[in-house]
PDB file of C-alpha atoms in Angstrom:
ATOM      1  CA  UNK K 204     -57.147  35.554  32.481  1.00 56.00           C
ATOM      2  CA  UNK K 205     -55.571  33.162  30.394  1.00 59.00           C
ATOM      3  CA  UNK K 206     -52.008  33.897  31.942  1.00 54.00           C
ATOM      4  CA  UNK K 207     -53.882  33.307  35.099  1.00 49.00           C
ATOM      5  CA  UNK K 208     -55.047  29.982  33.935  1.00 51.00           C
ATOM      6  CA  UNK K 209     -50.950  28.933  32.604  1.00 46.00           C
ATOM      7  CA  UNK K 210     -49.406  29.884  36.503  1.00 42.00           C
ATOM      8  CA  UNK K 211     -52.181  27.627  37.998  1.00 48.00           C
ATOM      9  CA  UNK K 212     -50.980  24.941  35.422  1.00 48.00           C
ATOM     10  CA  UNK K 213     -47.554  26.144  36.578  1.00 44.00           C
ATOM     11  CA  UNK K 214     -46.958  25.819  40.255  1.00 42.00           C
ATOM     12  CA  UNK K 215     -48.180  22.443  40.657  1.00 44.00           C
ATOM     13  CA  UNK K 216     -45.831  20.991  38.049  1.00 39.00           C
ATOM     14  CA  UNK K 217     -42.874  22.687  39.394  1.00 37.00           C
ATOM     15  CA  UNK K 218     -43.956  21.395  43.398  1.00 40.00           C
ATOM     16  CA  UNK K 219     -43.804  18.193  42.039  1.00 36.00           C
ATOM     17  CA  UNK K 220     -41.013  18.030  40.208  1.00 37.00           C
ATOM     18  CA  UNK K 221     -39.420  20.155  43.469  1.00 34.00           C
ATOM     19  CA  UNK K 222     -40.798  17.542  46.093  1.00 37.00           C
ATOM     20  CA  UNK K 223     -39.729  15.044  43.742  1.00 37.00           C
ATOM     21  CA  UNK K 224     -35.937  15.701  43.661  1.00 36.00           C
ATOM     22  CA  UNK K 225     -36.162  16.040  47.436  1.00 36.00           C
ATOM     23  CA  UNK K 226     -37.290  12.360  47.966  1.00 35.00           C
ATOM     24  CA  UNK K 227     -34.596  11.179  44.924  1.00 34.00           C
ATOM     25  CA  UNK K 228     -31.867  13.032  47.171  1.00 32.00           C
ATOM     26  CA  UNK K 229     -33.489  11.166  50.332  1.00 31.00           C
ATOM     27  CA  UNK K 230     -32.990   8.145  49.008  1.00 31.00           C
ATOM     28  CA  UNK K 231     -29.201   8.541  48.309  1.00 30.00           C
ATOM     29  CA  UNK K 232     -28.850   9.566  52.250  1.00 34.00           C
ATOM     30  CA  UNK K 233     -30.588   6.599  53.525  1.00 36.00           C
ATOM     31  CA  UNK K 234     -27.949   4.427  52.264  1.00 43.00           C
ATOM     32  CA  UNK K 235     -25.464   6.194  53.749  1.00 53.00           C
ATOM     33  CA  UNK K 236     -27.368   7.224  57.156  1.00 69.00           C
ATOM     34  CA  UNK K 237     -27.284   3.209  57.866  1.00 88.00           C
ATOM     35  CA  UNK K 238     -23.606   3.736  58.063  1.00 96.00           C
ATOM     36  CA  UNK K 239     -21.303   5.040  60.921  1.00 97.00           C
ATOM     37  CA  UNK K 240     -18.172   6.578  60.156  1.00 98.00           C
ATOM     38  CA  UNK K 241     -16.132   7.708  62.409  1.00 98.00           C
ATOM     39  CA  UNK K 242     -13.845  11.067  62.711  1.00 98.00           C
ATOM     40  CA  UNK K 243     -12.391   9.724  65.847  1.00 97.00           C
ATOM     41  CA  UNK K 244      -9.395   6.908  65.327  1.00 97.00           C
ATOM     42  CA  UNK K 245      -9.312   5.969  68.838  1.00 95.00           C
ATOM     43  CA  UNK K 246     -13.290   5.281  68.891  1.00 96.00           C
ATOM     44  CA  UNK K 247     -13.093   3.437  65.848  1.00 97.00           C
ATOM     45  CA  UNK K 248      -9.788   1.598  67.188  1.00 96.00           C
ATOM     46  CA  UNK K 249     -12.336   0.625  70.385  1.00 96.00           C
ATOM     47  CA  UNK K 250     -15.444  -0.170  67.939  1.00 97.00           C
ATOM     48  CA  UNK K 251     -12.772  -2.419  65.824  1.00 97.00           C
ATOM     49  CA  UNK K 252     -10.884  -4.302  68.286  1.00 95.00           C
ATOM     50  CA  UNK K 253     -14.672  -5.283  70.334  1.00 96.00           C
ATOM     51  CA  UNK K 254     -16.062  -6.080  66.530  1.00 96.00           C
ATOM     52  CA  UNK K 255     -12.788  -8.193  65.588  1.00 96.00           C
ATOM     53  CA  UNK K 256     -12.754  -6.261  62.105  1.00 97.00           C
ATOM     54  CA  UNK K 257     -10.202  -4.278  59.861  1.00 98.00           C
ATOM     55  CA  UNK K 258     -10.405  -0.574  60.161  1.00 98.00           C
ATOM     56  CA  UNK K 259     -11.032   1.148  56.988  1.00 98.00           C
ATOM     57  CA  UNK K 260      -9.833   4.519  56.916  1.00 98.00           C
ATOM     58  CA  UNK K 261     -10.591   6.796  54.174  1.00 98.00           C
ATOM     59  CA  UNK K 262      -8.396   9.767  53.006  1.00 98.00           C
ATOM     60  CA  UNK K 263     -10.344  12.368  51.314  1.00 98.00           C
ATOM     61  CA  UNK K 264     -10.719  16.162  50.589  1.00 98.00           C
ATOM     62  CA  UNK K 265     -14.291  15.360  51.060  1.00 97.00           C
ATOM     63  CA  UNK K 266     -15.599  19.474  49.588  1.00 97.00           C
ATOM     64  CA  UNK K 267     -13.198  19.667  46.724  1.00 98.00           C
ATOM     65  CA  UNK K 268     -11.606  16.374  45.233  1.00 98.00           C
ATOM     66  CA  UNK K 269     -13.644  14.927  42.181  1.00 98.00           C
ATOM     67  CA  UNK K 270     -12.620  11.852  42.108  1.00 98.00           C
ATOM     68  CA  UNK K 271     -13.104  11.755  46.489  1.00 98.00           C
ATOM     69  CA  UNK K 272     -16.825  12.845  45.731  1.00 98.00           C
ATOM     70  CA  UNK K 273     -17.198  10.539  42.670  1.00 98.00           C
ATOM     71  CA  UNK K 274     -16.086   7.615  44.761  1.00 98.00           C
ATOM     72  CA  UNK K 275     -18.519   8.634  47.318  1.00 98.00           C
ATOM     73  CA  UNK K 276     -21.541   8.662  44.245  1.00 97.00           C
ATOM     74  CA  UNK K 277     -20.918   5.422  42.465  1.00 98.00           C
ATOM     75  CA  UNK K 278     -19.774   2.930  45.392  1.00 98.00           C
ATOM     76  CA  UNK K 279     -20.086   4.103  49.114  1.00 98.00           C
ATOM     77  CA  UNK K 280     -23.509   5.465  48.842  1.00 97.00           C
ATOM     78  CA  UNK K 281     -24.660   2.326  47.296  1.00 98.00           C
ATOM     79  CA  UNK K 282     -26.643  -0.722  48.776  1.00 97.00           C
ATOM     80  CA  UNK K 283     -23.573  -2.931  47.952  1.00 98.00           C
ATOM     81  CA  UNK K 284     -21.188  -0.932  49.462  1.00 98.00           C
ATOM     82  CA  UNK K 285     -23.465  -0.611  52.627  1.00 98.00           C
ATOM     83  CA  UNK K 286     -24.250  -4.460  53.203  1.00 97.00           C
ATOM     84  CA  UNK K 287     -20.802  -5.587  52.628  1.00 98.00           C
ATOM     85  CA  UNK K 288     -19.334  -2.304  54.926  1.00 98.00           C
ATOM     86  CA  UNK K 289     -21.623  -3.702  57.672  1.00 97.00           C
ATOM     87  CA  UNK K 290     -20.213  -6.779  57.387  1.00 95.00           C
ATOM     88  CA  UNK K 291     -16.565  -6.527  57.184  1.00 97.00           C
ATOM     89  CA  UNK K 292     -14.940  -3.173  58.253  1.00 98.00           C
ATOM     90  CA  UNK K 293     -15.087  -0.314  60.694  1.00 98.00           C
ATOM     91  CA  UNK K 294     -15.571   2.931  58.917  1.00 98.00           C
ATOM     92  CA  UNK K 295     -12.720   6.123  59.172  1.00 98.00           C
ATOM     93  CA  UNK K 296     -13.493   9.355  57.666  1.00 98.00           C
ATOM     94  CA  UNK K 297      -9.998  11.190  57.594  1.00 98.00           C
ATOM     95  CA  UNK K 298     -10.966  14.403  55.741  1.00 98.00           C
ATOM     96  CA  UNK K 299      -8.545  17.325  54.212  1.00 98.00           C
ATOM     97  CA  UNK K 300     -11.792  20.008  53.664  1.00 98.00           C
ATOM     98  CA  UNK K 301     -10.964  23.367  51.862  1.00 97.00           C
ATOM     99  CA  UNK K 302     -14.236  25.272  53.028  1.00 97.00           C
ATOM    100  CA  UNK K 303     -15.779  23.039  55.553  1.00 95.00           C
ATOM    101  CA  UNK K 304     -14.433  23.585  59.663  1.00 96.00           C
ATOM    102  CA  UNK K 305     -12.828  21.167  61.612  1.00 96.00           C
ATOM    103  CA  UNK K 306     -11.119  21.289  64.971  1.00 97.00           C
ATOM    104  CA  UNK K 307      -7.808  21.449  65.551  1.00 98.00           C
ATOM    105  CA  UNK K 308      -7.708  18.265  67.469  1.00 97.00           C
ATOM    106  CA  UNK K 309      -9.137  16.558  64.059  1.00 98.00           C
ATOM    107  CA  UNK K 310      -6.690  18.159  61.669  1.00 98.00           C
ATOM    108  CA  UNK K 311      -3.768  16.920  64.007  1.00 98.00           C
ATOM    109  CA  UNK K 312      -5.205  13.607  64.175  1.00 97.00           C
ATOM    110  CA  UNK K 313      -5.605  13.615  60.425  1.00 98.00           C
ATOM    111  CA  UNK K 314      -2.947  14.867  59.516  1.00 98.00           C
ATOM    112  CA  UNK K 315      -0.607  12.439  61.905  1.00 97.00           C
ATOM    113  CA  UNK K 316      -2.373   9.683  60.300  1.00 98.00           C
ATOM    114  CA  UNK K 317      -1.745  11.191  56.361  1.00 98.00           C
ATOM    115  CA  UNK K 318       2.330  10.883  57.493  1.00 98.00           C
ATOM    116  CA  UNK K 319       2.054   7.218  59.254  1.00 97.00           C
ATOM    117  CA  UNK K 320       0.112   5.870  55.959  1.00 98.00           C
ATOM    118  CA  UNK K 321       2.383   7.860  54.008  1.00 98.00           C
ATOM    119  CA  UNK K 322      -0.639   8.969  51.718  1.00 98.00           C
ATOM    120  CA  UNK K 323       0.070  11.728  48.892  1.00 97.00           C
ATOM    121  CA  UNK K 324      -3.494  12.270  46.975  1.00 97.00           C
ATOM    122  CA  UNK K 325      -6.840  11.828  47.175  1.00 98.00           C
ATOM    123  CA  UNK K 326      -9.031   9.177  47.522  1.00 98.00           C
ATOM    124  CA  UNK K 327      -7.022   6.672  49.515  1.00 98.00           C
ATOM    125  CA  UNK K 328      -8.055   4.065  51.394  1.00 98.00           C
ATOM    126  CA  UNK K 329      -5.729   1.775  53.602  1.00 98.00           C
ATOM    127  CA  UNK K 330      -7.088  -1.157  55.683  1.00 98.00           C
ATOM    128  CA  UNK K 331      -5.413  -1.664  58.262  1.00 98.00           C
ATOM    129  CA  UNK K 332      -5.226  -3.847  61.798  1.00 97.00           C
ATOM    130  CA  UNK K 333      -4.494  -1.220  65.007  1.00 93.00           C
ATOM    131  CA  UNK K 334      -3.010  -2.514  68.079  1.00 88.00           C
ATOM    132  CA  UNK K 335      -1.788  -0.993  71.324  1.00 83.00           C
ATOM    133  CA  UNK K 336       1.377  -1.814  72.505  1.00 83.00           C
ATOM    134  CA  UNK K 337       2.868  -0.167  75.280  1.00 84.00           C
ATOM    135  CA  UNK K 338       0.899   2.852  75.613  1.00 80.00           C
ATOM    136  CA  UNK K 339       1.123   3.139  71.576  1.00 86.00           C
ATOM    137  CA  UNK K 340      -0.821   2.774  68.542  1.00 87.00           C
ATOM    138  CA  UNK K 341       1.053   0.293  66.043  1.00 93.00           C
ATOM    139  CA  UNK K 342      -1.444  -0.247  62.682  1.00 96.00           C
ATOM    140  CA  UNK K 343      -0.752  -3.516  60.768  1.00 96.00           C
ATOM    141  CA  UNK K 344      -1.275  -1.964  57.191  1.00 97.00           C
ATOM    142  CA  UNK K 345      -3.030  -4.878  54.916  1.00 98.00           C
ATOM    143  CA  UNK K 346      -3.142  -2.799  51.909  1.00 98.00           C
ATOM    144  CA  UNK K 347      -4.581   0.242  49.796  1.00 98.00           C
ATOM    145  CA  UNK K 348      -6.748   1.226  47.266  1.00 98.00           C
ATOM    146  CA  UNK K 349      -8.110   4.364  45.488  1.00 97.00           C
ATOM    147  CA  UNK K 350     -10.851   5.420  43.277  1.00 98.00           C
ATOM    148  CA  UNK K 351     -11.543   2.246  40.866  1.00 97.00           C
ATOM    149  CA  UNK K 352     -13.732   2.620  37.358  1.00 96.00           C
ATOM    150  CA  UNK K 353     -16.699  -0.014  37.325  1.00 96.00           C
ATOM    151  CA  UNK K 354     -18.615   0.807  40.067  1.00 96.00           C
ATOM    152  CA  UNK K 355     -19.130  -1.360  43.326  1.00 98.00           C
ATOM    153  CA  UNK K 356     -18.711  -4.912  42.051  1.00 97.00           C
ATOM    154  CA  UNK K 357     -15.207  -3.940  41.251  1.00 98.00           C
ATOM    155  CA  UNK K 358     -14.492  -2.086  43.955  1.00 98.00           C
ATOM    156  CA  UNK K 359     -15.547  -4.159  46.566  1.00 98.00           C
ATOM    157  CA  UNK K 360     -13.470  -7.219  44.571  1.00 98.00           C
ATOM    158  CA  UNK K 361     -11.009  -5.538  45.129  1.00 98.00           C
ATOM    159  CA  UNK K 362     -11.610  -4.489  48.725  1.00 98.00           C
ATOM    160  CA  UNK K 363     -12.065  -8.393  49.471  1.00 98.00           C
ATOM    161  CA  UNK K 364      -8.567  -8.916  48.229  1.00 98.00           C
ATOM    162  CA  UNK K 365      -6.761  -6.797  50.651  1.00 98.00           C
ATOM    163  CA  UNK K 366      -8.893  -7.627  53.543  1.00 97.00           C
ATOM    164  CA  UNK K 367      -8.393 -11.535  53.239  1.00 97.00           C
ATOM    165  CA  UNK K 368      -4.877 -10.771  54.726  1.00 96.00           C
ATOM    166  CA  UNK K 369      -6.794  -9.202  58.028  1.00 96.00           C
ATOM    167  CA  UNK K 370      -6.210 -12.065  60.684  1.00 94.00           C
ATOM    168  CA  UNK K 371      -8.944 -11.746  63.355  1.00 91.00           C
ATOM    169  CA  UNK K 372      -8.081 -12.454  67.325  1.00 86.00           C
ATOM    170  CA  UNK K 373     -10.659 -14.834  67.332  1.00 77.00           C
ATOM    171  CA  UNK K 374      -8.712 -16.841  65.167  1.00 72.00           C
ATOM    172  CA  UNK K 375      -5.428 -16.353  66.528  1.00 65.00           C
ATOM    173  CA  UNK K 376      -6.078 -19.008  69.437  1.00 56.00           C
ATOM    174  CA  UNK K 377      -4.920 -18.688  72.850  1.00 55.00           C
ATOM    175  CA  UNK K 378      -1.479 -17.453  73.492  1.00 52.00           C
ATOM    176  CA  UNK K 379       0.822 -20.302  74.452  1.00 50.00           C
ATOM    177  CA  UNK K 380       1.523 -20.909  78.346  1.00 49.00           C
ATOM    178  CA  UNK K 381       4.723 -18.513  79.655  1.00 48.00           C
ATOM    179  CA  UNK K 382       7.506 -21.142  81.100  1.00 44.00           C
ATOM    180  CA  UNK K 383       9.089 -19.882  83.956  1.00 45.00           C
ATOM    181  CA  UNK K 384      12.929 -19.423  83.147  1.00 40.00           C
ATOM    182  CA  UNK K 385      15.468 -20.256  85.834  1.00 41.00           C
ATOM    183  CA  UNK K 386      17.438 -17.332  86.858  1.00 38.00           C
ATOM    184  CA  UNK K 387      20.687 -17.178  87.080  1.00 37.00           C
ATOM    185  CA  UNK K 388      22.621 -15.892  90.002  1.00 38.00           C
ATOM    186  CA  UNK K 389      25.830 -14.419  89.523  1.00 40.00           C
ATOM    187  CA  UNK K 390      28.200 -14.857  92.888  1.00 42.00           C
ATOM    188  CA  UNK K 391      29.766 -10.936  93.869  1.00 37.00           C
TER     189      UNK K 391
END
């Protein structure tokens, strides 16, 4: 009887400290649920040029890098990080996995992307400014970052730095008149 009476004791201490880690880990996904990121450059290219903002594209190995994931914990799944993302950039995830799938039109994509930006390890994030010209993609790099020590503040002060460079069209003001050269004629 009296073991009886301890399991009773039991099983609603561990429920609760069960349904409690569940709502703990539901917090941490709201903050980042608020967020799109995209997987698709030529969405977020569309999303970024009707927004007028910087794209911020994010190189990770998203299922094995430690310092990817730690980046992740301590400033993009953070209120900061989410208010000021809003704000100023169009999210990029550009993942390298080791156990997770991806398509093979991703991995291309990716991986084209890795050799334009030149990037060599994980986390790396470039902002950048894409433009099509003549039925390409040209990306005005404004800088790069990685995983920084002192949480968001820090980050993000840095983030601010490299984005200032980001001129928006809006502010670009309207493209000067054409003048109509005279053509020369050359007598045969």
């Amino acid at each position: 009887m009296n073991k009886l009476k301890y399991l009773f004791f039991l099983v609603p201490v561990v429920a609760v400290l069960v349904f409690s880690s569940f709502s703990s880990d539901e917090k941490t996904k709201t903050n980042t649920e608020n967020l799109v990121w995209h997987t698709d450059i030529k969405k977020a290219m569309e999303v970024a040029k009707k927004e007028d903002k910087p794209l911020f594209l994010f190189f990770t190995g998203s299922d094995w890098c430690g310092w990817c994931i730690r980046l992740q914990k301590e400033v993009f799944k953070t209120s900061e990080f989410e208010a000021w993302a809003k704000g100023k950039v169009v999210l990029v995830e550009l993942d390298f996995p080791r156990r997770s799938a991806q398509t093979d039109e991703i991995k291309n994509q990716n991986n084209q992307l890795q050799q334009v930006f030149a990037v060599q390890g994980f986390p790396t994030i470039w902002f950048a400014k894409a433009a099509n010209k003549d039925g390409k993609v040209n990306f005005e790099q404004l800088g790069s970052t990685g995983y920084v020590a002192g949480g968001p503040s820090t980050w993000l002060s840095g983030a601010d730095q490299i984005i200032a460079k980001y001129v928006p069209d809006s502010k670009k003001g309207p493209k000067p008149a054409k003048t109509k050269k005279k053509s020369k004629k050359i007598a045969s």
